[in-house]
Short mmCIF file of C-alpha atoms in Angstrom, two decimals:
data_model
loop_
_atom_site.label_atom_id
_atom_site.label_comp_id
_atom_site.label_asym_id
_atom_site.label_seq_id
_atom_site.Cartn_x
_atom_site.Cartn_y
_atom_site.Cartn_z
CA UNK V 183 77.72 130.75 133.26
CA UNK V 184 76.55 131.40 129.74
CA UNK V 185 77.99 129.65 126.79
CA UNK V 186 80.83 131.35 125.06
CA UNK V 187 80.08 132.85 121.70
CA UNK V 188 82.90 134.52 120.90
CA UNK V 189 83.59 132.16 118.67
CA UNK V 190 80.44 132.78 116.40
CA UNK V 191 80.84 136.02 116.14
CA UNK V 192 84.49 135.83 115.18
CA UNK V 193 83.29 134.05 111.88
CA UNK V 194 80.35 136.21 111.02
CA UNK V 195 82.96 138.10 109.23
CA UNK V 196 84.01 135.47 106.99
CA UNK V 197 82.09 136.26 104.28
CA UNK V 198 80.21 133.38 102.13
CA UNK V 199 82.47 130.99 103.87
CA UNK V 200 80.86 127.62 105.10
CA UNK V 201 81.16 127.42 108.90
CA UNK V 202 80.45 124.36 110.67
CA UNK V 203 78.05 125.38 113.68
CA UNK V 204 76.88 121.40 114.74
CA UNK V 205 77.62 117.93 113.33
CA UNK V 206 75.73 118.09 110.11
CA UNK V 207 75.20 121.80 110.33
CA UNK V 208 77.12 124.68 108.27
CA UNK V 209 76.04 128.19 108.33
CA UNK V 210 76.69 130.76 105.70
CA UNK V 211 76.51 133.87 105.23
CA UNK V 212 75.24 136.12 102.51
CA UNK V 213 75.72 139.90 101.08
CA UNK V 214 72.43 142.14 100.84
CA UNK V 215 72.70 145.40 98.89
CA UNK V 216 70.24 147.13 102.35
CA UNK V 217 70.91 148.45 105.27
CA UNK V 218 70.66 145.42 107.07
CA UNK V 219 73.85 143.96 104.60
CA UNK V 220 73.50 139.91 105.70
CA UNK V 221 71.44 137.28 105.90
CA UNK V 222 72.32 133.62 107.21
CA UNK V 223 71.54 130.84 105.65
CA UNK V 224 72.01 127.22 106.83
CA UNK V 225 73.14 123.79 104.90
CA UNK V 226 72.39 120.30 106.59
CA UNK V 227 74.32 116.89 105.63
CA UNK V 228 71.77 114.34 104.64
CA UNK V 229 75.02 111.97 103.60
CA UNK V 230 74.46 111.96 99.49
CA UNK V 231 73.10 115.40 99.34
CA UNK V 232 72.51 118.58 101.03
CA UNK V 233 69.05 120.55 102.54
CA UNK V 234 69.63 124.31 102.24
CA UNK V 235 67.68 126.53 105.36
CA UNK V 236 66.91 129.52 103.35
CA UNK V 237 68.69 130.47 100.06
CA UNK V 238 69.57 134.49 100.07
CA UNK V 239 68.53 137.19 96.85
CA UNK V 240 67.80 136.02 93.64
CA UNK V 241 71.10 137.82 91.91
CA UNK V 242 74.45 137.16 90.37
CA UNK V 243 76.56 137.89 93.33
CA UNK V 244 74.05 135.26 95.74
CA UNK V 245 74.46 132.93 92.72
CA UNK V 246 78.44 133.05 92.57
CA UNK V 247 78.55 132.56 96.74
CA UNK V 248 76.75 129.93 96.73
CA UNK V 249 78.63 128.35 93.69
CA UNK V 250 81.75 128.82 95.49
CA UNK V 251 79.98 127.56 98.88
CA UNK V 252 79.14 124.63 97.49
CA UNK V 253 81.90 123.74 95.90
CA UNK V 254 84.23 124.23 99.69
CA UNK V 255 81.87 121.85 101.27
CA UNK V 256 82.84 118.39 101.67
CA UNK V 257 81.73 116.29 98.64
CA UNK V 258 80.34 116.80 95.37
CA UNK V 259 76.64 116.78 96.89
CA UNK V 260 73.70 118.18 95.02
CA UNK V 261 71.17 120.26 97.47
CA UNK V 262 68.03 118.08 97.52
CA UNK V 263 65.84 120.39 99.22
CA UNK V 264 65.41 124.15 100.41
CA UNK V 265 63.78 125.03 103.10
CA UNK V 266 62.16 128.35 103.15
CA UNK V 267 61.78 129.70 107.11
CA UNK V 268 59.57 132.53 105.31
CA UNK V 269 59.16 134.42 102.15
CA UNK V 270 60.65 137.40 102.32
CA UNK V 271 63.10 138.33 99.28
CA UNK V 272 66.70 137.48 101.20
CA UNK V 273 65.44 134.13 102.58
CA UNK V 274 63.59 132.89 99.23
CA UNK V 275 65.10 134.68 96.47
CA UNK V 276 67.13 132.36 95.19
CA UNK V 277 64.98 128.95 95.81
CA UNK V 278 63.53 128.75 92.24
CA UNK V 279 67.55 128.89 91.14
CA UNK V 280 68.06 125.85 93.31
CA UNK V 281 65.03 123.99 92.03
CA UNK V 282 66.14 124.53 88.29
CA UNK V 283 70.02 123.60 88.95
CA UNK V 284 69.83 120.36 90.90
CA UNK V 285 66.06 119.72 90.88
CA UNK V 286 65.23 120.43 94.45
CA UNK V 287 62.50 120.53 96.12
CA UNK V 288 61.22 123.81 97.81
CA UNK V 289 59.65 123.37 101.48
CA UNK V 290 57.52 126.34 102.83
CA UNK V 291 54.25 126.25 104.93
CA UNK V 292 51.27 127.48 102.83
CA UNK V 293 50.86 131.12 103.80
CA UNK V 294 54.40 131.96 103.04
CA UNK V 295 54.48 129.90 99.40
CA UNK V 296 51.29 131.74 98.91
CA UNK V 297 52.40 135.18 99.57
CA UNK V 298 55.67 134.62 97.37
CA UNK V 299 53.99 133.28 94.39
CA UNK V 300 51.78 136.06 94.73
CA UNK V 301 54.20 138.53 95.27
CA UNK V 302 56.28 137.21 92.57
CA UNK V 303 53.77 137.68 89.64
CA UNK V 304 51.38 140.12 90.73
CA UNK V 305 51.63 143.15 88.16
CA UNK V 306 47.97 144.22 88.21
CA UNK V 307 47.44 148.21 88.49
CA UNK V 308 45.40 147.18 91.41
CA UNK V 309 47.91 146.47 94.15
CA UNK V 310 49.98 149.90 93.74
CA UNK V 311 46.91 151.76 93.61
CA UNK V 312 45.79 149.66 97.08
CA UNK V 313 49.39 150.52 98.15
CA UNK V 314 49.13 154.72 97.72
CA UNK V 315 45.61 154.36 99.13
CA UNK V 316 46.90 153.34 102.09
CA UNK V 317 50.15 156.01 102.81
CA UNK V 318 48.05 158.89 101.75
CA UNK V 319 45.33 157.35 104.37
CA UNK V 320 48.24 157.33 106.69
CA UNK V 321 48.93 161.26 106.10
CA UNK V 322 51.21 161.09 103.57
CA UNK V 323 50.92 163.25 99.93
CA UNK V 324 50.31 162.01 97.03
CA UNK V 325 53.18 162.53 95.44
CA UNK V 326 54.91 160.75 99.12
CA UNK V 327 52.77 157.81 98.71
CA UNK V 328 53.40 157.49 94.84
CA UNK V 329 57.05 157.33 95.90
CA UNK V 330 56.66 155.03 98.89
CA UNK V 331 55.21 152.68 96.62
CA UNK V 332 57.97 153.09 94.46
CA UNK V 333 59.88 152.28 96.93
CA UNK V 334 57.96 149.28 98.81
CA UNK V 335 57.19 147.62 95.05
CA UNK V 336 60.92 146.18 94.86
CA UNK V 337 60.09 142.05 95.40
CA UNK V 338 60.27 141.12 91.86
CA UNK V 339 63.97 142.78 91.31
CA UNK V 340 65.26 140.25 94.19
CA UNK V 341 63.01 136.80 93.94
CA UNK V 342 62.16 134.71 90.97
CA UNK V 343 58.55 133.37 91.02
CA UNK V 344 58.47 130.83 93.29
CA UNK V 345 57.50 127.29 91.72
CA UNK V 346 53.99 126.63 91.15
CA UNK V 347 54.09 122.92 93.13
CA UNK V 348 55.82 123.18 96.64
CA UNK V 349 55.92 120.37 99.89
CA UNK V 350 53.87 121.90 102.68
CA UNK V 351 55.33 121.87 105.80
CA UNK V 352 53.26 122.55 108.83
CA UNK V 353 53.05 123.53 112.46
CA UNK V 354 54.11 120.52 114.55
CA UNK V 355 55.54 118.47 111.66
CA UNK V 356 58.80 116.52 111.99
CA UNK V 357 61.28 116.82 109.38
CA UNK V 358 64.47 114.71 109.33
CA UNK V 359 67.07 115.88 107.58
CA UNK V 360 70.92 116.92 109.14
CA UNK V 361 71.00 113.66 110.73
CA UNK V 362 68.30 115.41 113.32
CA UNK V 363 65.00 115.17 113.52
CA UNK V 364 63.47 118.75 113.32
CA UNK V 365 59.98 120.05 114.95
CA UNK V 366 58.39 122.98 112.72
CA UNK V 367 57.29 125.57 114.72
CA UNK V 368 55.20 128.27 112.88
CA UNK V 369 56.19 131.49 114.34
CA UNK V 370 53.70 134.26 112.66
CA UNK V 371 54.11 138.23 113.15
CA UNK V 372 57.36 139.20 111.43
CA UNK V 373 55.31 137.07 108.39
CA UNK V 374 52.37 135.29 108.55
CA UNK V 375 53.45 132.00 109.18
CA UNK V 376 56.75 132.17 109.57
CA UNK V 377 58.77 128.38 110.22
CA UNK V 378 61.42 127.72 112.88
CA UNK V 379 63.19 124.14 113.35
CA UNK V 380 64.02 123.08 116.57
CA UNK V 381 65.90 120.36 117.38
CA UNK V 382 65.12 119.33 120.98
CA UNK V 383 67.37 116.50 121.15
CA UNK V 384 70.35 118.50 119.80
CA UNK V 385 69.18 121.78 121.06
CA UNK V 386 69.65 123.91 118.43
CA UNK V 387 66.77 126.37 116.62
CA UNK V 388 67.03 127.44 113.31
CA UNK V 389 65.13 130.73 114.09
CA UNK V 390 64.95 132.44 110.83
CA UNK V 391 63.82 135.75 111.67
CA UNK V 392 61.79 135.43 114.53
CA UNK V 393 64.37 135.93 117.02
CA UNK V 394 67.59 138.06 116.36
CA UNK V 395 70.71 138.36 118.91
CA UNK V 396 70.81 141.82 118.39
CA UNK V 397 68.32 144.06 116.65
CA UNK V 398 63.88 143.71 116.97
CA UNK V 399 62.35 142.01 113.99
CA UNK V 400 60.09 144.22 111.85
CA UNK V 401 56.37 143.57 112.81
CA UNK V 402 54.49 145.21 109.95
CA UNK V 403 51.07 145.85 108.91
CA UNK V 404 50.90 145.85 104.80
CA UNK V 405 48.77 147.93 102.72
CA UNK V 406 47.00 144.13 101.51
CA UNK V 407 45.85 143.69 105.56
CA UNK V 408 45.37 147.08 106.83
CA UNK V 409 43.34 146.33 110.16
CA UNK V 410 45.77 143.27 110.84
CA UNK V 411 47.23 142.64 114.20
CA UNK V 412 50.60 141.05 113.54
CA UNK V 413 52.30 142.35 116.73
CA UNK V 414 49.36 140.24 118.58
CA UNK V 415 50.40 137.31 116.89
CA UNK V 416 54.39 137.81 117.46
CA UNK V 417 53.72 139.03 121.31
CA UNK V 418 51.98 135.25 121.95
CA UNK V 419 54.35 133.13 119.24
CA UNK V 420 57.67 134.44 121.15
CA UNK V 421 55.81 132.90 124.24
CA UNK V 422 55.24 130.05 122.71
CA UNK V 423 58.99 129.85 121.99
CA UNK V 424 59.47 130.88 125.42
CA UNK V 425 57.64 128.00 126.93
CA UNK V 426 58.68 125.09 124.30
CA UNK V 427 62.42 125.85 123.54
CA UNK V 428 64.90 124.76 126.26
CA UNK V 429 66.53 127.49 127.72
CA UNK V 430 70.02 126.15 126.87
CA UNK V 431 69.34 126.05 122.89
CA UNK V 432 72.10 127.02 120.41
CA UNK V 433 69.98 129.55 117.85
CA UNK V 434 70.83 129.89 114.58
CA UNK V 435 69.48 133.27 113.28
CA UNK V 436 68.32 134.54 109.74
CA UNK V 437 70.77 137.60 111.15
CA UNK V 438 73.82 138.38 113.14
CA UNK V 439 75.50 135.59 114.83
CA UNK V 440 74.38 132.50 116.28
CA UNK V 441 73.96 132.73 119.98
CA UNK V 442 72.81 131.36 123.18
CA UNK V 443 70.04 132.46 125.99
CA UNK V 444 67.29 132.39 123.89
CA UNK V 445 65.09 133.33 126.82
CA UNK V 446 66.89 136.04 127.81
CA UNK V 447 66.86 137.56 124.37
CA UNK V 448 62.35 136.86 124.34
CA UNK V 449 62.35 138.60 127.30
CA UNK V 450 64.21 141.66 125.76
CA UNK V 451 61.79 141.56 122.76
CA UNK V 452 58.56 141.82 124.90
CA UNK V 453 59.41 144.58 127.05
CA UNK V 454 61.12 146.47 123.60
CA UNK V 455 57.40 146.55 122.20
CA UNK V 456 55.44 147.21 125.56
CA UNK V 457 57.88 149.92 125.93
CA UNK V 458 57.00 150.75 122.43
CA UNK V 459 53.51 150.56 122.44
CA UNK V 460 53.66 153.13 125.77
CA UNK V 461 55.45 156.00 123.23
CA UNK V 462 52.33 155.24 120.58
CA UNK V 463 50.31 156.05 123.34
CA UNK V 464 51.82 158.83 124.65
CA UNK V 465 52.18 160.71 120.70
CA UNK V 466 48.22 159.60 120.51
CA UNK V 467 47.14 162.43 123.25
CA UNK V 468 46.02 165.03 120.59
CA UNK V 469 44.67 163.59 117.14
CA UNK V 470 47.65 162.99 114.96
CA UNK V 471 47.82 160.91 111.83
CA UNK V 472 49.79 157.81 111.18
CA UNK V 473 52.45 159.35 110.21
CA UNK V 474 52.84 161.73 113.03
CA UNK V 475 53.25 159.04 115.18
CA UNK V 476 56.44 157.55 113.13
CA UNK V 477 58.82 159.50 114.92
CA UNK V 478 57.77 158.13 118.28
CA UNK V 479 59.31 154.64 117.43
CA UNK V 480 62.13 156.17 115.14
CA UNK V 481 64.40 159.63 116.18
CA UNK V 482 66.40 158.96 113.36
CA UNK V 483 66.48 160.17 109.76
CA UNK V 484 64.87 157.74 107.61
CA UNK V 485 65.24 157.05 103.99
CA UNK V 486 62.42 156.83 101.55
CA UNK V 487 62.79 152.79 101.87
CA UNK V 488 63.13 152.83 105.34
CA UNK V 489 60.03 154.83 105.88
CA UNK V 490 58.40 151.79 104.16
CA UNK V 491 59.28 149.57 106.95
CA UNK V 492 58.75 152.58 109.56
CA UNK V 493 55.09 153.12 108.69
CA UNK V 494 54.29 149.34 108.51
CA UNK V 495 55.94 148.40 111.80
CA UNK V 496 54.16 152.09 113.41
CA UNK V 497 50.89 150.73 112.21
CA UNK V 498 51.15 147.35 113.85
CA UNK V 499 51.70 148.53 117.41
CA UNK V 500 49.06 151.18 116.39
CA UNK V 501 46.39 148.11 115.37
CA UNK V 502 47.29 146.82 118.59
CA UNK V 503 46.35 149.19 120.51
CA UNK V 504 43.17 150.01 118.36
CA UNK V 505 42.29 146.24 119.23
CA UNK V 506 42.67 146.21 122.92
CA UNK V 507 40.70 149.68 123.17
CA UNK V 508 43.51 151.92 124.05
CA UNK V 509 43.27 153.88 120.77
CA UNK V 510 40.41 155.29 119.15
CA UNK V 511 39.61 156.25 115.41
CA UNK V 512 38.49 159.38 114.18
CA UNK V 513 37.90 161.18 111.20
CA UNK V 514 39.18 164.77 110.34
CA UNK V 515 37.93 166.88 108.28
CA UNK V 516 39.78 165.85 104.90
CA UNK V 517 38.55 163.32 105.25
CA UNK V 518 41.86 161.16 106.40
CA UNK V 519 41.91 159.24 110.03
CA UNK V 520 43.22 160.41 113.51
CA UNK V 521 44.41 158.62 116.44
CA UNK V 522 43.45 159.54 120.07
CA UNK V 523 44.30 157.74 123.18
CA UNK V 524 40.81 156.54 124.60
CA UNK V 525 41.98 157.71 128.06
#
């Protein structure tokens, strides 16, 4: 019989209340101003202080939760250290607040500090022009890529530059802190390498974004990689996960509630994008561009931000199948490229 859950998802509607999950482990969760209107973050006892799993936006309502978080929790702790599982705006945000306050120190693997910094102060005309270049390549207009960018520009309004000095955390690394000793696991596709902490003792994974109880993680392709295959490198680091996790894990998600049958849930998210890359096929049997092939993967009306996300995950199933020869490349006659099915 699986574990009961109920209880987890009873208290994901206790707003920026700390929630014990484990012994040394509180979860919390966070407002976003999206769509998607959470994310989870996670604070580990270290006895005279506190490591922070992710830190939420960098803005005055994230800044005021975790004020009054902190203060809830038992003792007057500082937080030591943040962990960063990757650096996208609602898991980073708000880690250069935490250094400044109580001095901590930020934990990321290289790739994702890299990308944040960059991210962070990166104003040159060069990466919005790079940015239309590659919607209008997709079969957008101009003025639809100029607003796309627009729209897809927005990681300075939510993060603060990251700290120029960081702690490196990599792939197979132990890190004690929780009163558990923690084995990184970098997890790439949703970002490029991506950190989950898995306590095999314990049996509990702090999955960050990589695996989510209810909805698929977006697997994009980004105007800075166009010819990437991120959905490659998801497709065989959920396997890992698969094969290294014990099947009886307690995960601790960036989103939605924590939950158990981890396996299950990998199992789910491989057949979602085989199924998926079948309907990029099947819109691929007359030359269509990029953007013709959105609707495939998403019936629903999308907003100009959404479409962001749309194109970028449409792409990466689309480079996927360009890489294992099931697509083909051509050029029309403005110039812009066309996907074909080879067969």
């Amino acid at each position: 019989m699986a574990p009961d859950d109920s209880r987890f998802r009873a208290a994901a509607g206790q707003a920026a209340v700390p929630q014990p999950v484990a012994p040394g482990v509180w979860w919390l969760r966070l407002a976003l101003p999206f769509a998607l209107d959470h994310v989870n973050v996670y604070i580990l006892d270290d006895g005279d202080a506190w490591t922070v799993v992710d830190t939420g936006l960098s803005d005055a309502d994230t800044r005021a939760a975790w004020t009054g978080a902190l203060s809830v929790l038992p003792g007057a702790k500082p937080v030591a250290r943040v962990v960063a599982t990757h650096h996208h705006v609602d898991h980073v945000g708000l880690a250069p607040w935490f250094v400044e306050r109580f001095g901590a120190e930020l934990l990321m693997t290289q790739r994702e500090w890299l990308w944040g910094r960059l991210l962070g102060v990166d104003d040159t005309p060069e990466r919005p022009e790079a940015f239309a270049r590659f919607f209008r390549q997709a079969g957008f207009s101009e003025a639809e890529a100029a607003e796309m960018v627009r729209q897809g520009d927005a990681y300075r309004r939510f993060v603060l530059p990251l700290p120029a000095a960081y702690r490196r955390l990599c792939d197979g690394d132990v890190l004690e802190a929780g009163g558990r000793r923690w084995r990184l696991l970098c997890c790439p596709g949703h970002s490029s390498e991506h950190l989950c902490l898995y306590d095999p003792q314990g049996r509990i994974l702090l999955a960050g974004d990589h695996v989510l109880p209810t909805i698929s993680p977006n697997v994009s392709v980004w105007p800075s990689d166009p010819d990437a295959d991120p959905l490659a490198e998801y497709l065989t680091s959920l396997r890992r996960v698969a094969e290294e996790v014990d099947p009886d894990t307690l995960v601790l998600p960036g989103h939605g509630a924590p939950f158990h049958g981890l396996h299950p849930r990998i199992d789910w998210l491989l057949d979602h994008h085989a199924d998926r890359l079948l309907l990029v096929l099947d819109a691929c049997r007359t030359p269509v561009a990029l953007r013709d092939v959105v609707p495939a993967l998403f019936e629903r009306a999308l907003s100009d931000h959404q479409m962001v996300f749309a194109v970028g995950e449409t792409a990466a199933h689309v480079n996927h199948l360009l890489r294992q020869g099931e697509l083909r490349r051509e050029t029309a006659p403005d110039g812009t490229p066309r996907l074909l099915a080879a067969t």
